[in-house]
Short mmCIF file of C-alpha atoms and ligand atoms in Angstrom, two decimals:
data_model
loop_
_atom_site.label_atom_id
_atom_site.label_comp_id
_atom_site.label_asym_id
_atom_site.label_seq_id
_atom_site.Cartn_x
_atom_site.Cartn_y
_atom_site.Cartn_z
CA MET A 1 81.01 59.68 27.21
CA LEU A 2 82.11 63.17 26.40
CA ASP A 3 82.36 66.03 28.86
CA PHE A 4 80.84 69.12 27.29
CA HIS A 5 83.21 71.49 29.03
CA LYS A 6 86.20 69.62 27.56
CA SER A 7 84.96 69.82 23.99
CA ASP A 8 86.06 72.66 21.72
CA ILE A 9 83.64 71.70 18.97
CA PRO A 10 81.17 74.51 18.26
CA VAL A 11 77.45 73.81 18.59
CA VAL A 12 75.36 75.64 15.99
CA PHE A 13 71.63 76.23 16.59
CA VAL A 14 69.45 77.18 13.59
CA ASP A 15 65.89 78.37 14.30
CA ASP A 16 63.81 81.28 13.03
CA GLU A 17 62.34 81.90 16.52
CA GLN A 18 64.59 84.19 18.58
CA SER A 19 63.02 82.89 21.83
CA GLU A 20 64.02 79.30 20.89
CA LEU A 21 67.55 80.42 20.07
CA ASP A 22 67.82 82.24 23.41
CA ALA A 23 66.44 79.31 25.38
CA TYR A 24 68.74 76.69 23.79
CA SER A 25 71.70 79.03 23.98
CA PHE A 26 71.12 79.38 27.71
CA LEU A 27 70.68 75.63 28.11
CA LEU A 28 73.89 74.87 26.20
CA GLN A 29 75.80 77.40 28.27
CA SER A 30 74.55 75.86 31.49
CA MET A 31 75.68 72.45 30.23
CA GLY A 32 79.20 73.80 29.86
CA VAL A 33 79.35 74.00 26.04
CA LYS A 34 82.15 76.43 25.22
CA LYS A 35 81.29 77.60 21.69
CA ILE A 36 77.66 78.31 20.76
CA ILE A 37 76.59 79.88 17.47
CA THR A 38 72.96 80.81 16.83
CA ILE A 39 71.57 81.42 13.34
CA LYS A 40 68.12 82.95 12.78
CA ASP A 41 68.23 83.25 8.99
CA SER A 42 68.60 79.77 7.53
CA ARG A 43 70.05 81.19 4.29
CA SER A 44 73.26 82.10 6.10
CA VAL A 45 74.00 78.63 7.48
CA MET A 46 76.46 77.55 4.76
CA ALA A 47 78.39 80.83 4.89
CA THR A 48 78.66 80.74 8.69
CA LEU A 49 79.85 77.15 8.69
CA GLU A 50 82.51 77.86 6.07
CA SER A 51 84.93 79.21 8.66
CA LEU A 52 84.45 76.20 10.97
CA LEU A 53 86.61 73.09 10.65
CA THR A 54 83.86 71.04 12.25
CA CYS A 55 80.75 71.53 14.41
CA VAL A 56 77.45 70.00 15.45
CA VAL A 57 74.24 71.50 14.00
CA PHE A 58 70.79 71.56 15.63
CA LEU A 59 68.35 72.43 12.87
CA ASP A 60 64.70 73.48 12.91
CA LEU A 61 62.61 72.22 9.97
CA ASN A 62 59.95 74.87 9.46
CA MET A 63 61.72 78.11 8.60
CA PRO A 64 60.45 80.82 6.23
CA GLN A 65 63.57 81.67 4.21
CA LYS A 66 64.89 78.19 3.56
CA SER A 67 63.45 74.98 5.00
CA GLY A 68 65.46 72.78 7.34
CA LYS A 69 65.29 69.96 4.79
CA GLU A 70 66.95 72.13 2.15
CA VAL A 71 69.70 73.17 4.57
CA LEU A 72 70.17 69.52 5.54
CA GLN A 73 70.53 68.51 1.90
CA GLU A 74 73.08 71.24 1.22
CA LEU A 75 75.05 70.36 4.32
CA LYS A 76 75.17 66.67 3.48
CA VAL A 77 76.65 67.52 0.07
CA ALA A 78 79.12 70.22 1.11
CA ARG A 79 80.03 69.16 4.69
CA PRO A 80 78.98 65.50 5.02
CA HIS A 81 81.04 64.90 8.19
CA ILE A 82 79.02 67.44 10.26
CA PRO A 83 76.34 65.71 12.39
CA VAL A 84 72.94 67.40 12.02
CA VAL A 85 70.26 66.94 14.67
CA ILE A 86 66.75 67.95 13.62
CA CYS A 87 64.77 69.81 16.32
CA THR A 88 61.16 70.27 15.29
CA ALA A 89 57.57 70.40 16.49
CA ASN A 90 56.70 68.04 13.65
CA SER A 91 56.19 64.59 15.15
CA ASP A 92 55.19 63.06 11.83
CA ILE A 93 57.01 59.72 11.40
CA GLU A 94 57.31 60.11 7.63
CA THR A 95 59.14 63.43 7.95
CA ALA A 96 61.47 61.92 10.55
CA VAL A 97 62.27 58.94 8.30
CA GLU A 98 62.84 61.26 5.35
CA CYS A 99 65.27 63.43 7.34
CA LEU A 100 67.19 60.40 8.57
CA LYS A 101 67.39 59.15 4.99
CA LEU A 102 68.74 62.52 3.95
CA GLY A 103 71.54 62.00 6.47
CA ALA A 104 70.28 63.61 9.70
CA HIS A 105 72.11 62.19 12.69
CA ASP A 106 69.11 62.40 15.05
CA TYR A 107 65.53 63.68 15.16
CA LEU A 108 64.12 65.39 18.27
CA VAL A 109 60.49 66.46 18.68
CA LYS A 110 59.74 69.69 20.58
CA PRO A 111 59.16 70.20 23.46
CA ILE A 112 62.44 68.37 24.00
CA ASN A 113 63.15 66.63 27.26
CA MET A 114 66.45 67.83 28.83
CA ASN A 115 67.89 64.31 29.11
CA THR A 116 67.07 63.51 25.48
CA PHE A 117 68.64 66.75 24.38
CA GLY A 118 71.75 66.12 26.50
CA SER A 119 72.31 62.64 25.14
CA ALA A 120 71.69 63.74 21.52
CA LEU A 121 74.24 66.51 21.98
CA ARG A 122 76.77 64.20 23.59
CA ASN A 123 76.32 61.69 20.84
CA ALA A 124 76.69 64.24 18.06
CA LEU A 125 79.81 65.73 19.67
CA GLU A 126 81.36 62.29 19.97
CA ILE A 127 80.62 61.54 16.33
CA SER A 128 82.06 64.87 15.33
CA THR A 129 85.24 64.24 17.36
CA LEU A 130 85.68 60.81 15.83
CA ARG A 131 85.08 62.06 12.29
CA GLN A 132 87.60 64.84 12.87
CA GLU A 133 90.14 62.27 14.03
CA VAL A 134 89.53 60.13 10.97
CA MET A 135 90.02 63.17 8.74
CA ASN A 136 93.25 64.00 10.56
CA LEU A 137 94.39 60.41 10.14
CA LYS A 138 93.54 60.49 6.45
CA GLY A 139 95.47 63.73 6.15
CA PHE A 140 98.61 62.35 7.67
CA SER A 141 98.43 59.05 5.82
CA LEU A 142 98.56 61.05 2.63
CA SER A 143 101.47 63.19 3.75
CA GLN A 144 103.19 60.59 5.95
CA LYS A 145 104.88 63.47 7.77
CA LEU A 146 104.41 64.27 11.41
CA ASN A 147 103.27 67.81 12.05
CA HIS A 148 105.34 68.00 15.20
CA PRO A 149 108.17 65.46 15.26
CA GLU A 150 109.62 67.30 18.24
CA TYR A 151 106.96 65.79 20.54
CA PHE A 152 108.36 62.34 19.82
CA ARG A 153 112.08 63.11 19.92
CA GLU A 154 112.64 61.05 23.10
CA ILE A 155 111.21 57.96 21.44
CA ILE A 156 113.98 56.46 19.34
CA THR A 157 112.45 54.44 16.53
CA LYS A 158 112.17 53.89 12.83
CA SER A 159 109.42 51.31 13.12
CA PRO A 160 106.45 51.97 10.80
CA ALA A 161 104.14 50.63 13.53
CA MET A 162 105.45 53.26 15.94
CA PHE A 163 105.07 56.02 13.35
CA THR A 164 101.45 55.00 12.82
CA LEU A 165 100.97 55.44 16.56
CA PHE A 166 102.63 58.86 16.46
CA HIS A 167 100.21 59.98 13.77
CA TYR A 168 97.32 58.67 15.82
CA ILE A 169 98.63 60.59 18.84
CA GLU A 170 98.81 63.82 16.82
CA ALA A 171 95.18 63.29 15.84
CA ILE A 172 93.80 62.48 19.28
CA ALA A 173 96.04 64.52 21.61
CA PRO A 174 93.97 67.74 21.40
CA SER A 175 90.68 65.98 22.23
CA GLY A 176 91.37 65.96 25.99
CA GLN A 177 89.68 62.56 26.22
CA PRO A 178 91.13 59.66 28.26
CA VAL A 179 93.81 57.50 26.66
CA LEU A 180 94.64 53.93 27.63
CA ILE A 181 98.12 52.67 26.72
CA LEU A 182 98.67 48.92 26.69
CA GLY A 183 102.07 47.36 26.27
CA GLU A 184 104.56 45.02 27.85
CA THR A 185 106.74 46.18 30.68
CA GLY A 186 109.50 48.54 29.56
CA SER A 187 108.01 49.09 26.09
CA GLY A 188 107.82 52.87 26.52
CA LYS A 189 104.31 53.52 27.89
CA GLU A 190 105.36 56.38 30.14
CA LEU A 191 107.45 57.93 27.38
CA THR A 192 104.42 57.71 25.08
CA ALA A 193 102.15 59.28 27.71
CA ARG A 194 104.58 62.22 27.91
CA ALA A 195 104.46 62.61 24.14
CA ILE A 196 100.63 62.75 24.27
CA HIS A 197 100.86 65.39 26.99
CA ASP A 198 103.29 67.48 24.92
CA ALA A 199 101.22 67.07 21.75
CA SER A 200 98.00 68.10 23.50
CA GLY A 201 99.30 71.62 24.02
CA VAL A 202 97.95 71.87 27.58
CA THR A 203 99.56 74.31 29.96
CA GLY A 204 99.51 72.24 33.16
CA ASP A 205 101.95 69.65 34.49
CA PHE A 206 102.44 66.02 33.57
CA VAL A 207 101.97 64.13 36.84
CA VAL A 208 102.76 60.43 37.20
CA VAL A 209 101.17 58.13 39.78
CA ASP A 210 101.98 54.43 40.00
CA VAL A 211 98.75 53.04 41.43
CA SER A 212 100.02 49.48 41.99
CA GLY A 213 100.19 48.72 45.68
CA LEU A 214 97.96 51.68 46.60
CA ASP A 215 95.01 50.56 48.70
CA ASP A 216 91.89 52.68 48.40
CA PRO A 217 92.62 55.15 51.25
CA LEU A 218 96.12 55.75 49.92
CA PHE A 219 94.87 56.06 46.33
CA SER A 220 92.21 58.59 47.41
CA ASP A 221 94.62 60.53 49.57
CA THR A 222 97.30 60.63 46.86
CA LEU A 223 94.94 61.71 44.11
CA PHE A 224 92.16 63.61 45.81
CA GLY A 225 94.01 64.95 48.87
CA HIS A 226 92.37 65.47 52.25
CA LYS A 227 90.91 68.06 54.59
CA ARG A 228 92.67 68.84 57.81
CA GLY A 229 91.51 66.38 60.48
CA ALA A 230 90.21 63.85 57.91
CA TYR A 231 92.11 61.17 59.81
CA THR A 232 94.57 60.97 62.68
CA GLY A 233 97.74 62.63 61.50
CA ALA A 234 96.08 64.77 58.81
CA GLU A 235 97.29 67.99 60.37
CA LYS A 236 96.68 70.27 57.41
CA ASP A 237 94.79 70.30 54.11
CA ARG A 238 96.53 68.43 51.33
CA PRO A 239 95.48 69.26 47.76
CA GLY A 240 96.24 65.87 46.06
CA LEU A 241 97.87 65.20 42.72
CA ILE A 242 94.76 65.90 40.64
CA LYS A 243 95.08 69.50 41.70
CA LYS A 244 98.75 69.44 40.73
CA ALA A 245 97.81 68.13 37.29
CA ASN A 246 95.09 70.74 36.78
CA ASN A 247 94.95 71.80 33.11
CA GLY A 248 97.59 69.16 32.50
CA THR A 249 97.81 65.37 32.47
CA LEU A 250 97.49 62.79 35.18
CA PHE A 251 99.25 59.59 34.15
CA LEU A 252 98.05 56.59 36.16
CA ASP A 253 100.46 53.71 35.63
CA GLU A 254 99.68 50.05 36.41
CA ILE A 255 95.94 50.78 36.26
CA GLY A 256 95.18 47.05 36.11
CA ASP A 257 96.08 46.86 39.82
CA LEU A 258 93.50 49.42 40.95
CA THR A 259 91.23 48.24 43.77
CA LYS A 260 87.52 47.90 43.06
CA VAL A 261 86.57 50.77 45.38
CA SER A 262 89.13 53.05 43.75
CA GLN A 263 87.79 52.06 40.33
CA ILE A 264 84.41 53.54 41.25
CA LYS A 265 86.06 56.81 42.34
CA LEU A 266 88.10 56.98 39.16
CA LEU A 267 84.97 56.36 37.09
CA ARG A 268 83.26 59.34 38.73
CA LEU A 269 86.30 61.45 38.01
CA VAL A 270 86.55 60.58 34.30
CA GLN A 271 82.82 60.62 33.75
CA GLU A 272 81.76 63.71 35.64
CA GLY A 273 85.07 65.45 36.35
CA LEU A 274 84.20 65.29 40.07
CA TYR A 275 86.10 64.07 43.13
CA TYR A 276 85.91 64.36 46.91
CA PRO A 277 88.98 65.11 49.03
CA LEU A 278 89.04 62.80 52.10
CA GLY A 279 86.96 64.30 54.90
CA SER A 280 85.02 66.62 52.58
CA ASP A 281 81.37 66.46 51.48
CA GLN A 282 81.93 69.10 48.82
CA PRO A 283 82.85 67.72 45.41
CA LYS A 284 85.66 69.40 43.52
CA THR A 285 85.84 69.66 39.77
CA SER A 286 88.85 68.73 37.74
CA SER A 287 89.96 69.59 34.22
CA THR A 288 92.78 67.12 33.96
CA ARG A 289 93.40 64.75 31.10
CA ILE A 290 93.63 61.18 32.33
CA ILE A 291 96.07 58.81 30.67
CA THR A 292 96.30 55.29 32.03
CA ALA A 293 98.63 52.41 31.25
CA THR A 294 99.08 48.80 32.11
CA ASN A 295 101.21 45.87 31.05
CA LYS A 296 98.37 43.50 31.88
CA LYS A 297 95.87 42.13 29.42
CA LEU A 298 93.20 44.39 30.88
CA ASN A 299 90.51 43.24 28.46
CA HIS A 300 90.81 39.76 30.03
CA GLN A 301 90.08 41.24 33.45
CA VAL A 302 87.04 43.22 32.38
CA HIS A 303 83.67 42.37 33.98
CA SER A 304 80.35 44.13 34.09
CA SER A 305 80.10 46.06 37.37
CA GLU A 306 77.55 43.61 38.81
CA GLY A 307 79.64 40.53 38.10
CA ALA A 308 82.96 41.98 39.22
CA GLU A 309 83.57 39.54 42.04
CA GLU A 310 87.03 38.25 41.19
CA GLU A 311 89.96 39.74 42.98
CA ASN A 312 91.66 41.29 39.95
CA SER A 313 88.54 42.17 37.97
CA PHE A 314 88.23 45.48 36.20
CA ARG A 315 84.94 47.35 35.72
CA MET A 316 83.72 47.24 32.14
CA ASP A 317 82.27 50.76 32.27
CA LEU A 318 85.58 52.15 33.52
CA PHE A 319 87.55 50.19 30.93
CA TYR A 320 85.51 51.61 28.06
CA ARG A 321 85.66 55.12 29.49
CA LEU A 322 89.44 55.00 29.96
CA SER A 323 89.97 53.54 26.51
CA THR A 324 88.20 56.31 24.58
CA HIS A 325 91.51 56.41 22.75
CA LEU A 326 93.49 53.18 22.85
CA LEU A 327 97.17 52.73 22.05
CA ILE A 328 98.88 49.36 21.93
CA LEU A 329 102.67 49.55 21.94
CA PRO A 330 104.42 46.75 20.06
CA PRO A 331 107.05 44.85 22.06
CA LEU A 332 110.70 45.32 21.08
CA ARG A 333 110.92 41.82 19.57
CA GLU A 334 108.29 42.92 17.02
CA ARG A 335 110.30 45.98 15.99
CA THR A 336 113.82 44.61 15.83
CA GLU A 337 114.65 47.27 13.23
CA ASP A 338 114.88 49.60 16.23
CA ILE A 339 117.60 47.60 17.99
CA PRO A 340 120.61 49.15 16.16
CA LEU A 341 119.24 52.68 16.74
CA LEU A 342 118.52 52.00 20.39
CA VAL A 343 121.91 50.38 21.01
CA GLU A 344 123.63 53.40 19.47
CA HIS A 345 121.44 55.78 21.50
CA PHE A 346 122.05 54.04 24.83
CA LYS A 347 125.74 53.50 24.08
CA ALA A 348 126.19 57.24 23.45
CA LYS A 349 124.25 58.11 26.61
CA ALA A 350 126.15 55.62 28.77
CA ALA A 351 129.55 56.60 27.36
CA ASP A 352 128.72 60.24 27.99
CA GLN A 353 127.57 59.62 31.55
CA MET A 354 130.56 57.43 32.35
CA ASN A 355 133.01 59.56 30.44
CA ARG A 356 134.12 56.56 28.35
CA GLU A 357 135.13 56.51 24.75
CA VAL A 358 133.25 53.74 22.99
CA VAL A 359 133.43 54.39 19.29
CA SER A 360 131.78 51.51 17.52
CA ILE A 361 129.35 48.62 17.93
CA ALA A 362 130.16 45.20 16.48
CA ASP A 363 127.64 43.85 13.96
CA SER A 364 127.72 40.51 15.78
CA LEU A 365 126.40 42.26 18.91
CA ILE A 366 123.42 43.61 16.99
CA ALA A 367 122.86 40.18 15.43
CA ILE A 368 122.75 38.45 18.79
CA LEU A 369 120.48 41.10 20.32
CA SER A 370 118.10 40.81 17.38
CA THR A 371 117.36 37.19 18.31
CA HIS A 372 116.78 37.87 22.00
CA PRO A 373 113.08 37.90 23.04
CA PHE A 374 113.48 40.93 25.37
CA PRO A 375 110.68 40.24 27.85
CA GLY A 376 111.74 43.47 29.61
CA ASN A 377 111.74 45.32 26.26
CA ILE A 378 113.61 48.59 25.89
CA ARG A 379 114.34 48.90 29.60
CA GLU A 380 116.06 45.53 29.43
CA LEU A 381 118.13 46.57 26.39
CA LYS A 382 119.04 49.84 28.08
CA THR A 383 120.29 47.96 31.17
CA TYR A 384 122.45 45.65 29.05
CA ILE A 385 124.02 48.47 27.08
CA PHE A 386 124.79 50.61 30.12
CA ASP A 387 126.35 47.56 31.79
CA ALA A 388 128.27 46.67 28.62
CA VAL A 389 129.68 50.19 28.25
CA ALA A 390 130.85 50.10 31.86
CA ARG A 391 132.60 46.78 31.31
CA CYS A 392 133.94 47.42 27.81
CA THR A 393 137.72 47.48 27.78
CA THR A 394 138.19 48.42 24.13
CA ARG A 395 136.78 51.16 21.90
CA GLU A 396 134.27 48.71 20.42
CA LEU A 397 131.20 47.22 22.07
CA THR A 398 131.03 43.51 21.23
CA GLU A 399 128.90 40.53 22.13
CA ASN A 400 131.51 39.58 24.76
CA ASP A 401 130.41 42.61 26.77
CA ILE A 402 126.89 41.30 26.94
CA LEU A 403 126.81 37.53 26.42
CA ASP A 404 126.64 36.53 30.07
CA ARG A 405 123.61 38.80 30.55
CA LEU A 406 121.79 36.80 27.88
CA LYS A 407 122.65 33.40 29.36
CA PRO A 408 119.75 31.44 30.83
CA GLY A 409 119.37 32.40 34.46
CA MET A 410 121.04 35.79 34.00
CA GLY A 411 118.29 37.40 31.95
CA VAL A 412 116.20 40.24 33.13
CA ALA A 413 113.46 37.90 34.31
CA THR A 414 115.75 36.27 36.84
CA LYS A 415 117.29 39.57 37.81
CA LEU A 416 113.96 41.26 38.35
CA ARG A 417 112.66 38.31 40.27
CA LYS A 418 115.63 38.56 42.59
CA ASP A 419 115.40 42.34 42.83
CA CYS A 420 111.71 42.32 43.58
CA ALA A 421 111.91 39.31 45.91
CA ILE A 422 108.81 37.87 44.27
CA ASP A 423 107.39 34.73 45.83
CA GLU A 424 108.27 31.95 43.42
CA ASN A 425 105.23 29.93 44.50
CA SER A 426 102.78 32.70 43.99
CA HIS A 427 100.61 33.15 40.93
CA LYS A 428 102.08 36.64 40.86
CA ASP A 429 105.40 35.19 39.77
CA GLN A 430 105.65 37.88 37.13
CA MET A 431 107.98 40.52 35.84
CA GLY A 432 106.32 43.80 36.60
CA GLY A 433 102.99 42.02 36.25
CA ILE A 434 103.79 40.02 33.11
CA ASP A 435 104.98 36.46 33.06
CA ALA A 436 108.18 36.17 31.00
CA LEU A 437 107.23 32.70 29.79
CA GLU A 438 103.83 33.87 28.62
CA TYR A 439 105.51 36.66 26.69
CA ILE A 440 107.65 34.26 24.75
CA PHE A 441 105.19 31.43 24.22
CA GLY A 442 101.87 33.28 24.25
CA GLY A 443 100.75 31.08 27.17
CA PHE A 444 102.36 28.78 29.72
CA PRO A 445 104.71 26.51 27.70
CA THR A 446 104.77 22.74 27.66
CA LEU A 447 108.03 20.98 28.58
CA ASN A 448 108.49 20.14 24.93
CA GLN A 449 108.12 23.78 23.89
CA LEU A 450 110.67 24.80 26.52
CA THR A 451 113.15 22.20 25.28
CA GLU A 452 112.73 23.28 21.67
CA TYR A 453 113.12 26.93 22.64
CA GLY A 454 116.29 26.16 24.60
CA ILE A 455 117.78 24.31 21.62
CA ASP A 456 116.95 27.17 19.23
CA GLN A 457 118.49 29.74 21.53
CA ALA A 458 121.64 27.70 22.10
CA LEU A 459 122.10 27.24 18.35
CA LYS A 460 121.54 30.95 17.66
CA ARG A 461 123.88 32.08 20.39
CA SER A 462 126.61 29.62 19.43
CA GLY A 463 126.44 30.66 15.77
CA ASN A 464 125.05 27.21 14.89
CA ASN A 465 128.03 25.45 16.45
CA GLN A 466 126.51 22.19 17.70
CA SER A 467 129.36 21.39 20.12
CA LYS A 468 129.05 24.81 21.78
CA ALA A 469 125.25 24.62 21.76
CA ALA A 470 125.32 21.18 23.39
CA GLY A 471 127.71 22.53 26.04
CA MET A 472 125.34 25.44 26.74
CA LEU A 473 122.44 23.00 27.08
CA GLY A 474 124.40 20.65 29.35
CA ILE A 475 123.97 17.63 27.05
CA SER A 476 126.35 15.71 24.77
CA LYS A 477 126.80 16.69 21.15
CA GLN A 478 125.35 13.26 20.20
CA ALA A 479 122.24 13.89 22.27
CA LEU A 480 121.73 17.23 20.60
CA SER A 481 122.28 15.86 17.13
CA LYS A 482 119.77 13.05 17.88
CA ARG A 483 117.18 15.62 18.90
CA LEU A 484 117.81 17.71 15.78
CA LYS A 485 117.40 14.64 13.57
CA LYS A 486 114.15 13.80 15.30
CA ARG A 487 112.98 17.35 14.74
CA ARG A 488 113.76 17.18 11.00
CA LYS A 489 111.58 14.05 10.67
N1 ATP B 1 111.75 54.14 21.99
C1 ATP B 1 112.53 54.47 23.05
N2 ATP B 1 113.61 55.23 22.87
C2 ATP B 1 114.43 55.53 23.89
N3 ATP B 1 114.22 55.12 25.15
C3 ATP B 1 113.14 54.37 25.39
C4 ATP B 1 112.22 54.02 24.36
N4 ATP B 1 111.23 53.28 24.89
C5 ATP B 1 111.51 53.17 26.20
N5 ATP B 1 112.65 53.80 26.50
C6 ATP B 1 113.30 53.86 27.82
O1 ATP B 1 113.09 52.58 28.42
C7 ATP B 1 112.75 52.73 29.79
C8 ATP B 1 111.35 52.17 30.04
O2 ATP B 1 110.41 53.01 29.38
P1 ATP B 1 109.00 53.37 30.07
O3 ATP B 1 109.17 53.65 31.53
O4 ATP B 1 108.35 54.42 29.25
O5 ATP B 1 108.29 51.96 29.89
P2 ATP B 1 106.90 51.46 30.49
O6 ATP B 1 106.25 50.69 29.40
O7 ATP B 1 106.15 52.63 31.05
O8 ATP B 1 107.38 50.49 31.64
P3 ATP B 1 106.49 49.85 32.85
O9 ATP B 1 105.54 48.87 32.24
O10 ATP B 1 107.50 49.17 33.69
O11 ATP B 1 105.81 50.99 33.54
C9 ATP B 1 112.86 54.21 30.11
O12 ATP B 1 114.15 54.47 30.58
C10 ATP B 1 112.65 54.88 28.76
O13 ATP B 1 113.29 56.12 28.71
#
């Protein structure tokens, strides 16, 4: 749903009765609509709309100078993307059907109930926003040039899939609506959220909150703040991070871990722009853009609010609200064309930080990295390159500076597991929430799949040298060759 006060789309009211124009103008203002245009003379509609990129039109039918039907017909020819809602005292079904056939978006019969009017307006504004986005997308797909490449300068890429996302971001950033970013751990979700913030042109701060591990009281306190005396130890008022992100962006990372109680509070915030500081009965309003991200398959966790009994379930209504705009970042292994660029970028950064002179990168290093599955994505690559630069003893970075990091048991999965002291027996045996095995195999692998994968990797990493590959696998060359023969059959 759309918050009226966050929409910049003008609402145009066309009616020959001044009292109607005044009444609806007042109503729209009280609903928080920012731009209202009233037109009494229906002949001037087209001229007035000329200067507007987009808008929503509420149109009376019975007008002396030019009928609503005529205006509707003209609008549908000249500005077909503008949603037109008919507001009339005429309850005749035939007229309604005719108007809908002519392209009216909705048909309201006066006197109009407030709720009906509100939902028609919301609907029309949403349609208008979406149509505007589509037009923006069409525009960029023709030009293929970003309007503001500077917003994306931190994201090193030449992947067409990433550029499609950048264009999408340019189209949706100004809408102020929630954005959900899905992607594997380390794939650049936070970096992308920052780009959306920059592209949206808002004046406030970009504030990051990692919600994993926050129980509801901590989540509420962190976001909404508290009143003095709200709980023992709350010695003074605390404003909360929503306040800090006012007129800016609140980036909630690891949203898939949010507790069920906190989900309800977040829903109220995104839906109504309201929140309660702990210990206060007075709601506060917020004008903060909410961007959320997770490396979990959130759509698998989604349940209707009534059926949300499972421990890690996610409310369906909240999911749809948060994903008004949805971005799915491709994992690094699906954009291997970025590996050379990223290696160069991280090498330069690391060499600069460590004051080392590393001039070149061996092609064989890029080749070996291009076959690695990178369950930890760009973060994993970054770690390897920083480590390799530190260890490099020549002016060239080669596979020798990295090979032992890619050996089984030394990969990022093992390292993270050790670093995070994750319980090996627990179902949460994951890397930052994602199971490395599931990444590679698209589900828990069978023993046979694991064996085949091991053989492939050993062959790749040994440059197809069967003796070396057999050594890496801890089997004899004969045993390996037997397996390969069996595979060929
Ligand atoms: N395309 C890129 N170019 C340069 N650096 C990148 C790129 N993508 C990610 N990085 C770097 O990789 C690291 C991880 O990125 P980021 O924190 O944005 O990932 P994430 O998806 O939010 O991770 P997590 O799921 O763990 O929260 C950061 O150091 C970031 O700067």
